[in-house]
Amino acid sequence: MPLNTTQADKPAGICEKMQDLIGALTESSVQMRDALIHRRSGEIWEIMSDKQHRVAELEQYIVLWHRMYGETEIDPNSDLGQERLKIRENLDELKRIEKTNASLSKSYLSAIRKALGNSGIGGGPKRNVYTKHGQYGKRNSSLILKQYG
């Protein structure tokens, strides 16, 4: 999605768009957390796709911000400094939620791996077998496909 330069050429416009995008990403992260908890795979993929587009747009605004204010000192007491502080606080909140989501997704993937392993689709226990190089050693043996040598 291209930048709206008519609104983004003013400092308040950039800050407003960035805060809107961060707010939308935070809301998506909360929805992602709910989808991960209830293990709704389809909804997880939809949210991930939506977040990918929003993050790309946010990155464009970050590049624009650095072009405009990258080397200038911003007074923390000015309006722009206060907006920047709000953006940082919102980003910190987003990072906190995303860390929680990362933990939940690891748990979800672990449950999937465990289910696949119990059904025999995943790797089986380590057995003493001959490897493809002719050496005797431990290697996963599939529970579904047995190899005879």
PDB file of C-alpha atoms in Angstrom:
ATOM      1  CA  MET A   1       0.000   0.000   0.000  1.00  0.00           C
ATOM      2  CA  PRO A   2       1.676   3.281  -1.039  1.00  0.00           C
ATOM      3  CA  LEU A   3       2.128   6.165   1.337  1.00  0.00           C
ATOM      4  CA  ASN A   4      -0.410   8.937   1.376  1.00  0.00           C
ATOM      5  CA  THR A   5       2.049  11.814   0.941  1.00  0.00           C
ATOM      6  CA  THR A   6      -0.560  14.564   1.177  1.00  0.00           C
ATOM      7  CA  GLN A   7      -1.226  13.654   4.785  1.00  0.00           C
ATOM      8  CA  ALA A   8       2.268  12.416   5.593  1.00  0.00           C
ATOM      9  CA  ASP A   9       4.176  15.565   4.626  1.00  0.00           C
ATOM     10  CA  LYS A  10       3.342  17.187   7.971  1.00  0.00           C
ATOM     11  CA  PRO A  11       4.925  15.945  11.216  1.00  0.00           C
ATOM     12  CA  ALA A  12       1.520  15.472  12.839  1.00  0.00           C
ATOM     13  CA  GLY A  13       0.329  13.491   9.807  1.00  0.00           C
ATOM     14  CA  ILE A  14       3.254  11.068  10.010  1.00  0.00           C
ATOM     15  CA  CYS A  15       2.808  10.636  13.746  1.00  0.00           C
ATOM     16  CA  GLU A  16      -0.937  10.121  13.393  1.00  0.00           C
ATOM     17  CA  LYS A  17      -0.524   7.491  10.655  1.00  0.00           C
ATOM     18  CA  MET A  18       2.183   5.688  12.617  1.00  0.00           C
ATOM     19  CA  GLN A  19       0.041   5.650  15.749  1.00  0.00           C
ATOM     20  CA  ASP A  20      -2.949   4.399  13.750  1.00  0.00           C
ATOM     21  CA  LEU A  21      -0.868   1.585  12.251  1.00  0.00           C
ATOM     22  CA  ILE A  22       0.655   0.652  15.611  1.00  0.00           C
ATOM     23  CA  GLY A  23      -2.838   0.639  17.137  1.00  0.00           C
ATOM     24  CA  ALA A  24      -4.118  -1.600  14.346  1.00  0.00           C
ATOM     25  CA  LEU A  25      -1.115  -3.929  14.782  1.00  0.00           C
ATOM     26  CA  THR A  26      -1.745  -4.060  18.523  1.00  0.00           C
ATOM     27  CA  GLU A  27      -5.398  -4.960  17.916  1.00  0.00           C
ATOM     28  CA  SER A  28      -4.308  -7.634  15.430  1.00  0.00           C
ATOM     29  CA  SER A  29      -1.866  -8.991  17.995  1.00  0.00           C
ATOM     30  CA  VAL A  30      -4.624  -9.278  20.575  1.00  0.00           C
ATOM     31  CA  GLN A  31      -6.771 -11.113  18.000  1.00  0.00           C
ATOM     32  CA  MET A  32      -3.783 -13.335  17.210  1.00  0.00           C
ATOM     33  CA  ARG A  33      -3.386 -14.175  20.888  1.00  0.00           C
ATOM     34  CA  ASP A  34      -7.049 -15.192  21.059  1.00  0.00           C
ATOM     35  CA  ALA A  35      -6.715 -17.294  17.889  1.00  0.00           C
ATOM     36  CA  LEU A  36      -3.580 -18.992  19.250  1.00  0.00           C
ATOM     37  CA  ILE A  37      -5.239 -19.764  22.558  1.00  0.00           C
ATOM     38  CA  HIS A  38      -8.272 -21.293  20.831  1.00  0.00           C
ATOM     39  CA  ARG A  39      -6.105 -22.873  18.101  1.00  0.00           C
ATOM     40  CA  ARG A  40      -7.972 -21.482  15.102  1.00  0.00           C
ATOM     41  CA  SER A  41      -5.461 -22.037  12.292  1.00  0.00           C
ATOM     42  CA  GLY A  42      -7.397 -20.325   9.501  1.00  0.00           C
ATOM     43  CA  GLU A  43      -7.856 -17.170  11.530  1.00  0.00           C
ATOM     44  CA  ILE A  44      -4.154 -17.179  12.468  1.00  0.00           C
ATOM     45  CA  TRP A  45      -3.146 -17.158   8.791  1.00  0.00           C
ATOM     46  CA  GLU A  46      -5.593 -14.348   7.970  1.00  0.00           C
ATOM     47  CA  ILE A  47      -4.278 -12.216  10.826  1.00  0.00           C
ATOM     48  CA  MET A  48      -0.673 -12.891   9.819  1.00  0.00           C
ATOM     49  CA  SER A  49      -1.408 -11.750   6.249  1.00  0.00           C
ATOM     50  CA  ASP A  50      -3.107  -8.576   7.471  1.00  0.00           C
ATOM     51  CA  LYS A  51      -0.259  -7.829   9.864  1.00  0.00           C
ATOM     52  CA  GLN A  52       2.298  -8.312   7.114  1.00  0.00           C
ATOM     53  CA  HIS A  53       0.680  -5.571   5.018  1.00  0.00           C
ATOM     54  CA  ARG A  54       0.410  -3.193   7.973  1.00  0.00           C
ATOM     55  CA  VAL A  55       4.018  -3.763   9.022  1.00  0.00           C
ATOM     56  CA  ALA A  56       5.178  -3.025   5.468  1.00  0.00           C
ATOM     57  CA  GLU A  57       3.262   0.260   5.514  1.00  0.00           C
ATOM     58  CA  LEU A  58       4.635   1.129   8.967  1.00  0.00           C
ATOM     59  CA  GLU A  59       8.172   0.481   7.717  1.00  0.00           C
ATOM     60  CA  GLN A  60       7.578   2.961   4.892  1.00  0.00           C
ATOM     61  CA  TYR A  61       6.560   5.611   7.414  1.00  0.00           C
ATOM     62  CA  ILE A  62       9.601   4.818   9.556  1.00  0.00           C
ATOM     63  CA  VAL A  63      11.861   5.355   6.530  1.00  0.00           C
ATOM     64  CA  LEU A  64      10.062   8.645   5.827  1.00  0.00           C
ATOM     65  CA  TRP A  65      10.492   9.667   9.477  1.00  0.00           C
ATOM     66  CA  HIS A  66      14.239   8.984   9.309  1.00  0.00           C
ATOM     67  CA  ARG A  67      14.548  10.977   6.092  1.00  0.00           C
ATOM     68  CA  MET A  68      12.817  13.971   7.656  1.00  0.00           C
ATOM     69  CA  TYR A  69      14.102  13.861  11.248  1.00  0.00           C
ATOM     70  CA  GLY A  70      16.942  11.329  11.254  1.00  0.00           C
ATOM     71  CA  GLU A  71      19.746  13.735  12.066  1.00  0.00           C
ATOM     72  CA  THR A  72      17.876  16.486  13.906  1.00  0.00           C
ATOM     73  CA  GLU A  73      17.640  16.739  17.663  1.00  0.00           C
ATOM     74  CA  ILE A  74      14.006  16.667  18.784  1.00  0.00           C
ATOM     75  CA  ASP A  75      13.160  18.449  22.022  1.00  0.00           C
ATOM     76  CA  PRO A  76      11.276  15.985  24.292  1.00  0.00           C
ATOM     77  CA  ASN A  77       9.026  18.810  25.536  1.00  0.00           C
ATOM     78  CA  SER A  78       7.873  19.863  22.062  1.00  0.00           C
ATOM     79  CA  ASP A  79       4.716  18.537  20.434  1.00  0.00           C
ATOM     80  CA  LEU A  80       6.782  16.377  18.083  1.00  0.00           C
ATOM     81  CA  GLY A  81       8.789  15.049  21.032  1.00  0.00           C
ATOM     82  CA  GLN A  82       5.589  14.123  22.879  1.00  0.00           C
ATOM     83  CA  GLU A  83       4.212  12.383  19.795  1.00  0.00           C
ATOM     84  CA  ARG A  84       7.481  10.484  19.441  1.00  0.00           C
ATOM     85  CA  LEU A  85       7.257   9.406  23.091  1.00  0.00           C
ATOM     86  CA  LYS A  86       3.676   8.141  22.563  1.00  0.00           C
ATOM     87  CA  ILE A  87       4.810   6.179  19.500  1.00  0.00           C
ATOM     88  CA  ARG A  88       7.624   4.584  21.503  1.00  0.00           C
ATOM     89  CA  GLU A  89       5.254   3.644  24.331  1.00  0.00           C
ATOM     90  CA  ASN A  90       2.811   2.101  21.855  1.00  0.00           C
ATOM     91  CA  LEU A  91       5.644   0.178  20.187  1.00  0.00           C
ATOM     92  CA  ASP A  92       6.791  -1.128  23.573  1.00  0.00           C
ATOM     93  CA  GLU A  93       3.249  -2.370  24.261  1.00  0.00           C
ATOM     94  CA  LEU A  94       3.146  -4.023  20.830  1.00  0.00           C
ATOM     95  CA  LYS A  95       6.499  -5.737  21.497  1.00  0.00           C
ATOM     96  CA  ARG A  96       5.222  -7.042  24.833  1.00  0.00           C
ATOM     97  CA  ILE A  97       2.114  -8.536  23.230  1.00  0.00           C
ATOM     98  CA  GLU A  98       4.174 -10.036  20.393  1.00  0.00           C
ATOM     99  CA  LYS A  99       6.500 -11.736  22.896  1.00  0.00           C
ATOM    100  CA  THR A 100       3.451 -13.343  24.483  1.00  0.00           C
ATOM    101  CA  ASN A 101       2.218 -14.414  21.048  1.00  0.00           C
ATOM    102  CA  ALA A 102       5.624 -15.900  20.217  1.00  0.00           C
ATOM    103  CA  SER A 103       5.464 -18.008  23.360  1.00  0.00           C
ATOM    104  CA  LEU A 104       1.914 -19.123  22.569  1.00  0.00           C
ATOM    105  CA  SER A 105       2.815 -19.998  18.975  1.00  0.00           C
ATOM    106  CA  LYS A 106       5.786 -22.096  20.166  1.00  0.00           C
ATOM    107  CA  SER A 107       3.404 -23.941  22.458  1.00  0.00           C
ATOM    108  CA  TYR A 108       0.919 -24.435  19.608  1.00  0.00           C
ATOM    109  CA  LEU A 109       3.613 -25.759  17.265  1.00  0.00           C
ATOM    110  CA  SER A 110       4.880 -28.046  20.008  1.00  0.00           C
ATOM    111  CA  ALA A 111       1.392 -29.495  20.374  1.00  0.00           C
ATOM    112  CA  ILE A 112       1.211 -30.048  16.601  1.00  0.00           C
ATOM    113  CA  ARG A 113       4.613 -31.778  16.566  1.00  0.00           C
ATOM    114  CA  LYS A 114       3.575 -33.954  19.488  1.00  0.00           C
ATOM    115  CA  ALA A 115       0.318 -34.916  17.779  1.00  0.00           C
ATOM    116  CA  LEU A 116       2.133 -35.759  14.553  1.00  0.00           C
ATOM    117  CA  GLY A 117       4.721 -37.770  16.461  1.00  0.00           C
ATOM    118  CA  ASN A 118       2.065 -39.759  18.311  1.00  0.00           C
ATOM    119  CA  SER A 119       0.232 -40.550  15.087  1.00  0.00           C
ATOM    120  CA  GLY A 120       3.357 -41.917  13.455  1.00  0.00           C
ATOM    121  CA  ILE A 121       3.777 -39.209  10.861  1.00  0.00           C
ATOM    122  CA  GLY A 122       6.742 -37.603  12.566  1.00  0.00           C
ATOM    123  CA  GLY A 123      10.106 -39.112  13.309  1.00  0.00           C
ATOM    124  CA  GLY A 124      10.162 -42.265  15.365  1.00  0.00           C
ATOM    125  CA  PRO A 125      12.478 -43.210  18.181  1.00  0.00           C
ATOM    126  CA  LYS A 126      16.215 -43.438  17.621  1.00  0.00           C
ATOM    127  CA  ARG A 127      17.255 -46.956  16.672  1.00  0.00           C
ATOM    128  CA  ASN A 128      20.585 -48.553  15.843  1.00  0.00           C
ATOM    129  CA  VAL A 129      20.558 -48.799  12.060  1.00  0.00           C
ATOM    130  CA  TYR A 130      23.014 -48.570   9.224  1.00  0.00           C
ATOM    131  CA  THR A 131      23.156 -45.092   7.758  1.00  0.00           C
ATOM    132  CA  LYS A 132      23.178 -44.374   4.035  1.00  0.00           C
ATOM    133  CA  HIS A 133      26.976 -44.203   4.262  1.00  0.00           C
ATOM    134  CA  GLY A 134      27.216 -47.741   5.632  1.00  0.00           C
ATOM    135  CA  GLN A 135      28.097 -46.762   9.194  1.00  0.00           C
ATOM    136  CA  TYR A 136      26.345 -48.212  12.201  1.00  0.00           C
ATOM    137  CA  GLY A 137      24.770 -45.565  14.404  1.00  0.00           C
ATOM    138  CA  LYS A 138      21.605 -44.021  15.793  1.00  0.00           C
ATOM    139  CA  ARG A 139      19.062 -42.676  13.334  1.00  0.00           C
ATOM    140  CA  ASN A 140      15.373 -41.910  13.376  1.00  0.00           C
ATOM    141  CA  SER A 141      13.319 -44.806  12.169  1.00  0.00           C
ATOM    142  CA  SER A 142       9.886 -43.995  10.838  1.00  0.00           C
ATOM    143  CA  LEU A 143       6.905 -45.636  12.478  1.00  0.00           C
ATOM    144  CA  ILE A 144       5.064 -45.823   9.169  1.00  0.00           C
ATOM    145  CA  LEU A 145       7.803 -46.760   6.731  1.00  0.00           C
ATOM    146  CA  LYS A 146      10.069 -49.604   7.863  1.00  0.00           C
ATOM    147  CA  GLN A 147      13.333 -50.056   6.075  1.00  0.00           C
ATOM    148  CA  TYR A 148      14.767 -53.517   5.585  1.00  0.00           C
ATOM    149  CA  GLY A 149      18.408 -53.899   4.753  1.00  0.00           C
TER     150      GLY A 149
END
